[in-house]
Short mmCIF file of C-alpha atoms and ligand atoms in Angstrom, two decimals:
data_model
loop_
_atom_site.label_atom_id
_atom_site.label_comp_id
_atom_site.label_asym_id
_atom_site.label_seq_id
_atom_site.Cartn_x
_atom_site.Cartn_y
_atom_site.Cartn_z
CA UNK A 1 15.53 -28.20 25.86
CA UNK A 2 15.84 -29.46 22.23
CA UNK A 3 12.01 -29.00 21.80
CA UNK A 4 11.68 -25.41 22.68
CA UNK A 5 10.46 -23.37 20.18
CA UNK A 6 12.78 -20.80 18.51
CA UNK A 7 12.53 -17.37 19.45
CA UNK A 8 12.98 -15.93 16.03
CA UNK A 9 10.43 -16.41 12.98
CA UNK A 10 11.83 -19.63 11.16
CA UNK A 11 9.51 -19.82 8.34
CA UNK A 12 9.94 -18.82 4.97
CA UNK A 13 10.35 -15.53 3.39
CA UNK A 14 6.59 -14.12 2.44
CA UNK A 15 5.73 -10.89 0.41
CA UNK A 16 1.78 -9.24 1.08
CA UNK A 17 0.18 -5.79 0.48
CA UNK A 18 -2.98 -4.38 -0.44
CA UNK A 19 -4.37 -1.49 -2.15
CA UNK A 20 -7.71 -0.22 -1.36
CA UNK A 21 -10.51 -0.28 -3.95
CA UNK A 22 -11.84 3.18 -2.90
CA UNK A 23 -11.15 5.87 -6.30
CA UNK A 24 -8.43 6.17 -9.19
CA UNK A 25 -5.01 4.87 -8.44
CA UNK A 26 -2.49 7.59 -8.90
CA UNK A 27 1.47 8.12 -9.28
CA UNK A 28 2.15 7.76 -5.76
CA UNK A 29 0.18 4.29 -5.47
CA UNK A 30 2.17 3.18 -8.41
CA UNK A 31 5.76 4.63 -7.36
CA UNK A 32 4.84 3.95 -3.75
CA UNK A 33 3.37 0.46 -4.01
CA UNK A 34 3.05 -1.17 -7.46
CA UNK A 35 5.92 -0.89 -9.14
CA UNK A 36 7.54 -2.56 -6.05
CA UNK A 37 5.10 -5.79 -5.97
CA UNK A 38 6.08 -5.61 -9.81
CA UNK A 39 9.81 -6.28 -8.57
CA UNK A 40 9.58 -8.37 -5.45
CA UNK A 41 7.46 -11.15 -7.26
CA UNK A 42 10.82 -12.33 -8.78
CA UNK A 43 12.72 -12.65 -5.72
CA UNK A 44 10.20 -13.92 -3.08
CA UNK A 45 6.60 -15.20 -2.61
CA UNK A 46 4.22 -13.22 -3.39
CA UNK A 47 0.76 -12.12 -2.13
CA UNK A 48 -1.37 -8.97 -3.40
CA UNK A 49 -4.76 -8.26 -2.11
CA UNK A 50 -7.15 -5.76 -2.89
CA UNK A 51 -8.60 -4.83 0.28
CA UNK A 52 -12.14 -4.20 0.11
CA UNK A 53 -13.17 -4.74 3.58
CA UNK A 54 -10.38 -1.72 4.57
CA UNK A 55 -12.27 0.30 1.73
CA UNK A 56 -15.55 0.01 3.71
CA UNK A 57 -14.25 1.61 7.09
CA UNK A 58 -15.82 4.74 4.69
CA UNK A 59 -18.78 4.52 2.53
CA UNK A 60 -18.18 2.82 -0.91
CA UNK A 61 -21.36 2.36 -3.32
CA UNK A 62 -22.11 -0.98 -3.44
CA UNK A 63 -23.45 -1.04 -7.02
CA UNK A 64 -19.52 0.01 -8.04
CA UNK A 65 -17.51 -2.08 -5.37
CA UNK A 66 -16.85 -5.02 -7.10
CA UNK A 67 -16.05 -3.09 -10.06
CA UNK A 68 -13.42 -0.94 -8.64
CA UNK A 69 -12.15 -4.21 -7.22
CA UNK A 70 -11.62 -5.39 -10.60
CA UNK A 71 -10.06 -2.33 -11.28
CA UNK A 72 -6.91 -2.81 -8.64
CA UNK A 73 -6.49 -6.02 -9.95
CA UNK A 74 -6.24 -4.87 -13.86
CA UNK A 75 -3.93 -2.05 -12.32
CA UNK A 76 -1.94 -4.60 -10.40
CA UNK A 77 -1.37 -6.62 -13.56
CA UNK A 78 -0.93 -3.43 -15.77
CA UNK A 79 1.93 -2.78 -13.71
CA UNK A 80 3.93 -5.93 -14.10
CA UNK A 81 2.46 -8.08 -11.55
CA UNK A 82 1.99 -11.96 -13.06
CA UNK A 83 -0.73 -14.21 -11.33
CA UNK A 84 1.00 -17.02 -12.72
CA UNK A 85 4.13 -15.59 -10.43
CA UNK A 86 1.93 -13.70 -7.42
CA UNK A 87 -1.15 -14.79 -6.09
CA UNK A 88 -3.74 -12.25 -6.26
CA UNK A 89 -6.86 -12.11 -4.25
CA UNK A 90 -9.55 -9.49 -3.18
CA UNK A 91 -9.64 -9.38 0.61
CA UNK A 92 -13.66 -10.32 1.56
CA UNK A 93 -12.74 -13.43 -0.54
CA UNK A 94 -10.73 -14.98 2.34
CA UNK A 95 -12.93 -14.88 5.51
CA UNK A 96 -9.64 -15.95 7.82
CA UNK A 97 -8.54 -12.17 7.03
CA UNK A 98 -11.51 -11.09 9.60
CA UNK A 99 -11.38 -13.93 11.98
CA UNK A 100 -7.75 -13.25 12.81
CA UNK A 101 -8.53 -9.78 12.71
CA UNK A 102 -11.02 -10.07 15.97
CA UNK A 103 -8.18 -12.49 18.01
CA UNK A 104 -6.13 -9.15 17.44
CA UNK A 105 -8.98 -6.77 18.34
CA UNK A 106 -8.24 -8.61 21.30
CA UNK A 107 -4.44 -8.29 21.22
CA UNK A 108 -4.03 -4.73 20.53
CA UNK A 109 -4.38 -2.19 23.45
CA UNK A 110 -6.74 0.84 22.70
CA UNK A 111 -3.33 3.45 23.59
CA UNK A 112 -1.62 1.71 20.64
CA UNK A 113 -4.74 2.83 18.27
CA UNK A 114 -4.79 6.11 20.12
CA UNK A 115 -1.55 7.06 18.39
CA UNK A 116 -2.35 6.31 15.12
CA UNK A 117 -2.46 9.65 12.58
CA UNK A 118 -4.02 8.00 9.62
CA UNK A 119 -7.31 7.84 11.76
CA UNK A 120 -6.68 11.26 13.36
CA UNK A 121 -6.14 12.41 9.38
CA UNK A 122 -8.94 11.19 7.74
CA UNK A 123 -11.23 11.02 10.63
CA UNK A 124 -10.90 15.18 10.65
CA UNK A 125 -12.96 16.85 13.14
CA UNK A 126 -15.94 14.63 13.61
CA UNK A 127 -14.40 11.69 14.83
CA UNK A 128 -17.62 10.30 17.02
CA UNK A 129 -19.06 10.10 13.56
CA UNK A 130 -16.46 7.94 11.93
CA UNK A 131 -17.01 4.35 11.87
CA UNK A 132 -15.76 2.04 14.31
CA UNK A 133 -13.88 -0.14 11.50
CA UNK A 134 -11.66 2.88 10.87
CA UNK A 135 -10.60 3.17 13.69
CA UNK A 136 -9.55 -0.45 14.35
CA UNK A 137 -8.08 -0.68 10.53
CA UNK A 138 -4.83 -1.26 11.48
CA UNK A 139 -5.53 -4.13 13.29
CA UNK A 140 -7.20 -5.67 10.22
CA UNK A 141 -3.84 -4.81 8.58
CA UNK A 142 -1.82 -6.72 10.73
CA UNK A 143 -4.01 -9.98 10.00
CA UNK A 144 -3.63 -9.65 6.56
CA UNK A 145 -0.24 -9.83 6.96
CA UNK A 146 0.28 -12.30 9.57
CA UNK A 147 -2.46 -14.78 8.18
CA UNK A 148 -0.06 -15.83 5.72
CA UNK A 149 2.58 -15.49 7.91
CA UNK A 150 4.42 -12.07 5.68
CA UNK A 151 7.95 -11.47 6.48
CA UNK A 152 8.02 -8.32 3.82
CA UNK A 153 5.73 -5.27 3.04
CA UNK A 154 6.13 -3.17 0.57
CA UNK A 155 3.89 0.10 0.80
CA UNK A 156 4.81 3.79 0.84
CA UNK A 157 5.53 5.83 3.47
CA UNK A 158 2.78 6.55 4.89
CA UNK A 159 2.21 3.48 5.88
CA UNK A 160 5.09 2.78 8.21
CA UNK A 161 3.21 3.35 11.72
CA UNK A 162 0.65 0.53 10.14
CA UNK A 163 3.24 -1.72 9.98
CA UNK A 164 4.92 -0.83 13.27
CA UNK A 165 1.80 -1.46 14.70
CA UNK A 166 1.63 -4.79 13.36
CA UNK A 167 5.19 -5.85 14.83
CA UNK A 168 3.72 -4.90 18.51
CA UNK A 169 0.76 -6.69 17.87
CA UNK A 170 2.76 -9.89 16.44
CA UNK A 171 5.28 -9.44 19.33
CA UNK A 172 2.38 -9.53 22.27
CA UNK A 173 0.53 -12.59 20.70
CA UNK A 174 3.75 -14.67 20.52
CA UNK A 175 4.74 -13.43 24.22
CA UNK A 176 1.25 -13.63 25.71
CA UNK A 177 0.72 -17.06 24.10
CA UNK A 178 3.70 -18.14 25.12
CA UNK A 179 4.42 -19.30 21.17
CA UNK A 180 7.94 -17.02 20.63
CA UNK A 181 8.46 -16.97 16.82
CA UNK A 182 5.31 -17.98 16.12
CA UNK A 183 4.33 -14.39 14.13
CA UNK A 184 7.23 -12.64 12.61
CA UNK A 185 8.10 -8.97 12.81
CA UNK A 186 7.91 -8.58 9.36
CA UNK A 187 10.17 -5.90 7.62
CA UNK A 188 8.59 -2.94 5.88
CA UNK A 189 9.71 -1.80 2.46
CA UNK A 190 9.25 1.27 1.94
CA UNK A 191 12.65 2.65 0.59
CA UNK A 192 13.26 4.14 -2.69
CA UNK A 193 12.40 8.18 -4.34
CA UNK A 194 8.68 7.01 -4.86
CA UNK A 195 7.91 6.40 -1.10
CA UNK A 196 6.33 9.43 -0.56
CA UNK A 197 5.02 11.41 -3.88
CA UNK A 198 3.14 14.75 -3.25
CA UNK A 199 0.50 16.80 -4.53
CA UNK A 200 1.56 18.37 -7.32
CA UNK A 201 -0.83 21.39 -6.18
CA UNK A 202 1.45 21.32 -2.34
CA UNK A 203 4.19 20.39 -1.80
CA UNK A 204 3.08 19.61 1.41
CA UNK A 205 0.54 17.31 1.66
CA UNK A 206 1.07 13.74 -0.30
CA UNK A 207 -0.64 12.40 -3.47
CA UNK A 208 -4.25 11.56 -2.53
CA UNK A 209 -7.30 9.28 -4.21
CA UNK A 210 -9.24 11.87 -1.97
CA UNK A 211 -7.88 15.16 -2.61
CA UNK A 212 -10.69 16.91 -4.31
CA UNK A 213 -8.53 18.43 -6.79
CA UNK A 214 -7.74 16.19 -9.94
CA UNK A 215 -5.02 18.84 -10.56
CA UNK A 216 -3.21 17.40 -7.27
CA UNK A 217 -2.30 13.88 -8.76
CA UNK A 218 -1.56 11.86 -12.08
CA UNK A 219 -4.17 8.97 -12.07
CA UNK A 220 -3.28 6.06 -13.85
CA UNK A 221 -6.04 6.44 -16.35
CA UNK A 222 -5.07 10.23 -16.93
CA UNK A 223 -4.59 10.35 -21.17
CA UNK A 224 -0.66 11.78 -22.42
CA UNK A 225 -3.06 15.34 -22.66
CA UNK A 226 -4.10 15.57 -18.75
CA UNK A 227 -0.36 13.99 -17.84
CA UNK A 228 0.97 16.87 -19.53
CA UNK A 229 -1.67 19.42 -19.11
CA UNK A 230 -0.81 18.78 -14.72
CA UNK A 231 2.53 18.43 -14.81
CA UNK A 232 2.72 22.02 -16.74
CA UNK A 233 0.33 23.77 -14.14
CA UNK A 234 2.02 21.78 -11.31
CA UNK A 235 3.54 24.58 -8.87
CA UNK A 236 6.97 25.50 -8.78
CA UNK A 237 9.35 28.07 -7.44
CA UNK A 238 10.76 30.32 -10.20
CA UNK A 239 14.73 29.36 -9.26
CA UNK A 240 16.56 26.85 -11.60
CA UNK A 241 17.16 23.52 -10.04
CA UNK A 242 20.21 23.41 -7.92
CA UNK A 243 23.17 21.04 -7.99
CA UNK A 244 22.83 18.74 -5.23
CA UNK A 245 19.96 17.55 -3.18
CA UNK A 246 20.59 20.02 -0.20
CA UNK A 247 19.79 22.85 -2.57
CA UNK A 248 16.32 21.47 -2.93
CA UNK A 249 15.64 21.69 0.45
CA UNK A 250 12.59 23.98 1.78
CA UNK A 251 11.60 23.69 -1.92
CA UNK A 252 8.89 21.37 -1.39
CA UNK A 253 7.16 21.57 -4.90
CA UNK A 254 10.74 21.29 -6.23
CA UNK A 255 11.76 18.53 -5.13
CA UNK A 256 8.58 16.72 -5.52
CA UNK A 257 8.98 16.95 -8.86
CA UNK A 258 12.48 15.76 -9.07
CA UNK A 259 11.56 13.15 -7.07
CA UNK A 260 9.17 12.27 -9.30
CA UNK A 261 11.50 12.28 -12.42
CA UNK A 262 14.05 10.42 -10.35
CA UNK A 263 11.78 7.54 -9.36
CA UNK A 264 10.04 7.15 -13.24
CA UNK A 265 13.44 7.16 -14.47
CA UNK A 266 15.11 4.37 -12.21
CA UNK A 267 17.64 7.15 -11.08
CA UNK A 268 19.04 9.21 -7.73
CA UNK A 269 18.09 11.93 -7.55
CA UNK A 270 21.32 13.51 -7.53
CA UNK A 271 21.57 12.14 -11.12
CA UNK A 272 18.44 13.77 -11.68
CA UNK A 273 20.20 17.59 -10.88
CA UNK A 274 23.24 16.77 -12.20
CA UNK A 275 21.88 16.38 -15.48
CA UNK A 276 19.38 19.37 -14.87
CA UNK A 277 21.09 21.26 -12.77
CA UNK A 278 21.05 25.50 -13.70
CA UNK A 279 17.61 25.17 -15.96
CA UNK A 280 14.79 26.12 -14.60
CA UNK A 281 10.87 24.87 -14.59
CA UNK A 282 10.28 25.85 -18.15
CA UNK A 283 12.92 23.32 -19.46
CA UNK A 284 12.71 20.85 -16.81
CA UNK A 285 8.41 20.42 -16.79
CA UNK A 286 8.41 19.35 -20.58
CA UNK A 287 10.85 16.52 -19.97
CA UNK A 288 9.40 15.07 -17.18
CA UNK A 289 5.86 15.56 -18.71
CA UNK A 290 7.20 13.14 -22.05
CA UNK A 291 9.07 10.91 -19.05
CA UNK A 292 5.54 10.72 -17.20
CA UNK A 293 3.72 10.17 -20.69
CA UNK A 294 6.33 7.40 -21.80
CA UNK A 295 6.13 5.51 -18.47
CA UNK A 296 2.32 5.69 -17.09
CA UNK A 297 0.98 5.46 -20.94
CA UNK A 298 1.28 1.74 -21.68
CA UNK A 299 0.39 1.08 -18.03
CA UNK A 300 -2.87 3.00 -18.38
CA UNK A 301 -3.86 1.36 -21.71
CA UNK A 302 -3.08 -2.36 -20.17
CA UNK A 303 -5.42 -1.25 -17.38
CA UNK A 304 -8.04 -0.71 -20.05
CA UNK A 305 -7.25 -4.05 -21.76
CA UNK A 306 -7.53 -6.37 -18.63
CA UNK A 307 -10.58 -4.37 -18.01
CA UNK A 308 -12.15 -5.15 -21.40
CA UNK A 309 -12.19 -9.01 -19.67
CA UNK A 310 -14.10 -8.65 -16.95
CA UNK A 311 -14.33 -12.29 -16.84
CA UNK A 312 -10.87 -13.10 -16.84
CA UNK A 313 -10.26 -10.94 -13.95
CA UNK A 314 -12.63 -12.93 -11.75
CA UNK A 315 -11.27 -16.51 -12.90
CA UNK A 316 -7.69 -14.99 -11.79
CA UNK A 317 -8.99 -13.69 -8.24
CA UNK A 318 -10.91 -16.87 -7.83
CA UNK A 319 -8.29 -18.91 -8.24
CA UNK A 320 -6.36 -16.45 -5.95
CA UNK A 321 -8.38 -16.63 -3.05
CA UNK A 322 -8.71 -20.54 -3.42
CA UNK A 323 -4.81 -19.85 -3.03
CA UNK A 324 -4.83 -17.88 -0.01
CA UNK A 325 -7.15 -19.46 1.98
CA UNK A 326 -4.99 -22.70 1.74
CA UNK A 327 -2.01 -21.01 3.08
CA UNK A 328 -4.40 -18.83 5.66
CA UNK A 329 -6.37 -21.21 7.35
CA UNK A 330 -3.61 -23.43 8.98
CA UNK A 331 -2.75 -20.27 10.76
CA UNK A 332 -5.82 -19.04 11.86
CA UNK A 333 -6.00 -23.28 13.12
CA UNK A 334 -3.25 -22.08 15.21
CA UNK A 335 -4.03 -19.45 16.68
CA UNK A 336 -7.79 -20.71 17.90
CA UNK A 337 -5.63 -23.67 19.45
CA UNK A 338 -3.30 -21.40 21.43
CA UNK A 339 -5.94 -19.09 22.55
CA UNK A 340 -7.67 -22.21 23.52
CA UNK A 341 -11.08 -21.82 22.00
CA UNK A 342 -13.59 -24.97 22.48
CA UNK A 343 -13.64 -25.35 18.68
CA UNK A 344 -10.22 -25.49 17.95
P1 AMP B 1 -4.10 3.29 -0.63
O1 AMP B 1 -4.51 3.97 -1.85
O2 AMP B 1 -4.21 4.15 0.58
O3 AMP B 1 -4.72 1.93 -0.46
O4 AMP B 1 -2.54 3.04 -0.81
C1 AMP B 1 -2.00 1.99 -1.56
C2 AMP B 1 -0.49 2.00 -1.52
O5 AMP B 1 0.02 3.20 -2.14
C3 AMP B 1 0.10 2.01 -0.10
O6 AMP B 1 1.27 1.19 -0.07
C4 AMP B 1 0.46 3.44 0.14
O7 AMP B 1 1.51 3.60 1.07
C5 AMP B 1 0.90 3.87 -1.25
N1 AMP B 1 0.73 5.32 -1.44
C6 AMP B 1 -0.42 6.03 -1.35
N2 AMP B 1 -0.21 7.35 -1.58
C7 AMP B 1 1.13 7.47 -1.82
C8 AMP B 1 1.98 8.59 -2.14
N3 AMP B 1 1.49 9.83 -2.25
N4 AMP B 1 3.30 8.35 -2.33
C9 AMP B 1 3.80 7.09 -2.23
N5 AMP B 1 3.06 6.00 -1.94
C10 AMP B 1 1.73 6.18 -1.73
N1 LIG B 2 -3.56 0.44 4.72
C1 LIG B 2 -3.01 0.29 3.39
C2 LIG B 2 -3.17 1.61 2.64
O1 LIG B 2 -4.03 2.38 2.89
C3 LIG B 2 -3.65 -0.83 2.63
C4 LIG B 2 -3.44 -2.17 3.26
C5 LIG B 2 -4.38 -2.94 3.87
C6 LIG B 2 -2.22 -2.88 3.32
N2 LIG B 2 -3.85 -4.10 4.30
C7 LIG B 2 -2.52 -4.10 4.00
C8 LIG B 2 -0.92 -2.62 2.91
C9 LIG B 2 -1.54 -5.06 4.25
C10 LIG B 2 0.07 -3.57 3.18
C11 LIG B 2 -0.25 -4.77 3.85
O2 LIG B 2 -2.44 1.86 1.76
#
């Protein structure tokens, strides 16, 4: 039996996520995603794609696609992220992405896809009229990850079902293909205050590229005058901020914002009320505004100074891809032998 393959994943440790080139990144994309990839590229391998064929599943202009590809990328490095640490790609670039994303079309069973809420959310009422690509996104997740073979994700919360998703779909290919550990069940990482920022309009409904209020999020590009300008009109509850966590709860708006102040400032939360604990909005909303200010300023004009370099932005994702497809297509190899294709 010494040649039986092991059941668990024995490959290395592998970092991936995406951002989708589709509007203006906001606070929650960088609390919820970026600043994480900014962190992780020092302890483990590190891939970052901007996903432009997810963007697609609704319409994008072409004339500005390439350009707001650019644009994740300068926001990627703005944030921390090094190419010469992380190798960073756009997604089209790397055609194994889509070829591993049909062998999974044919792994994943329509029920699974049924439960998904991100389609049922952004496909709204008129669902017959949404395209067939959004519907079958997360399946085109799950080969972005497992083309290279990702044993981490970092993304915010509302991604966890994604990634559930793509541990059933990993799990089924390795059991129906008799091949155990041949995907892994890669671990989402989604802890941490920033996981889930929300509109600073509700308190209900999370930080959104496509809320149609600018007044709902801080975009990364947002000047120190609109940071502070939103974070003043943000809406509150006219109590002062209570001593421990429990107090904030059913005050949504509240403890969005401590969240918020928690997660710029590399703190708990309950650090957050114990310093603040008693004052109310008036006192607190000025502090965060010149934490906010302090924090997303530089990152903002670093995003303008990649962006001046147009050029240098598409040597970097060139190289990137070139990168990716090296590590990508010995697994996509794979998995056409296993399935047993003719050309494999
Ligand atoms: P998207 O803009 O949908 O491509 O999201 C890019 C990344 O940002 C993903 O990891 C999301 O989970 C994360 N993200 C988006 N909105 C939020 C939010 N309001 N709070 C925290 N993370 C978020
Ligand atoms: N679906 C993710 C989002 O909307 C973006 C994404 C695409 C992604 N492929 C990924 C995230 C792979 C992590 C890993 O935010």
């Amino acid at each position: 039996m010494t040649d039986q393959a092991p059941a668990q994943y024995q490959g290395p440790q592998r970092v991936l996520s995406g951002v989708q080139p589709s509007g203006a990144l906001h606070l929650g994309n960088y609390l919820g995603a970026l600043v994480k990839f900014a962190r992780l590229q020092h302890e483990m391998e590190c891939l970052f794609c901007v996903v432009d064929l997810h963007a697609i599943t609704v319409w994008q202009e072409p004339a500005a696609l390439a350009a707001q590809t650019r644009e994740i990328a300068a926001a990627y490095f703005a944030a921390g992220v090094d190419p010469a640490k992380a190798t960073v790609f756009a997604q089209s670039a790397v055609p194994e992405h889509s070829e591993l994303a049909w062998m999974f079309q044919c792994v994943a069973r329509l029920g699974w896809l049924d439960r998904m809420t991100q389609f049922k959310e952004k496909s709204g009422k008129h669902k017959e009229r949404s395209s067939v690509g959004l519907y079958t996104y997360p399946v085109l997740q799950a080969a972005d990850i497992l083309v290279y073979k990702a044993t981490h994700v970092p993304v915010g919360e509302d991604q966890k079902q994604h990634l559930e998703l793509t541990r059933d779909i990993a799990g089924k290919f390795n059991h129906d293909y008799d091949a155990p550990g041949f995907f892994p069940l890669c671990e989402p990482l989604i802890q941490g205050p920033g996981a889930r920022i929300m509109s600073l309009r509700d308190g209900a409904a999370k930080m959104s590229k496509s809320d149609p209020s600018d007044y709902s999020r801080i975009n990364l590009t947002d000047d120190a005058d609109a940071i502070a300008q939103k974070i003043r009109k943000a809406r509150t509850d006219p109590e002062p901020l209570p001593e421990t966590a429990e107090g904030l709860e059913g005050r949504a708006e509240a403890k969005n914002l401590v969240g918020i102040y928690a997660a710029l400032s590399g703190v708990s939360e309950a650090d957050v009320l114990a310093e603040f604990a008693g004052q109310g909005f008036g006192a607190f909303k000025p502090k965060l505004a010149d934490l906010a200010v302090a924090q997303l300023g530089p990152v903002g004009e670093r995003m303008r100074g990649f962006l001046a370099d147009p050029g240098e932005i598409d040597r970097i994702l060139a190289a990137g891809a070139a990168k990716a497809r090296e590590l990508a297509a010995p697994t996509v190899a794979e998995v056409k032998r296993k399935v047993g294709f003719w050309s494999a």
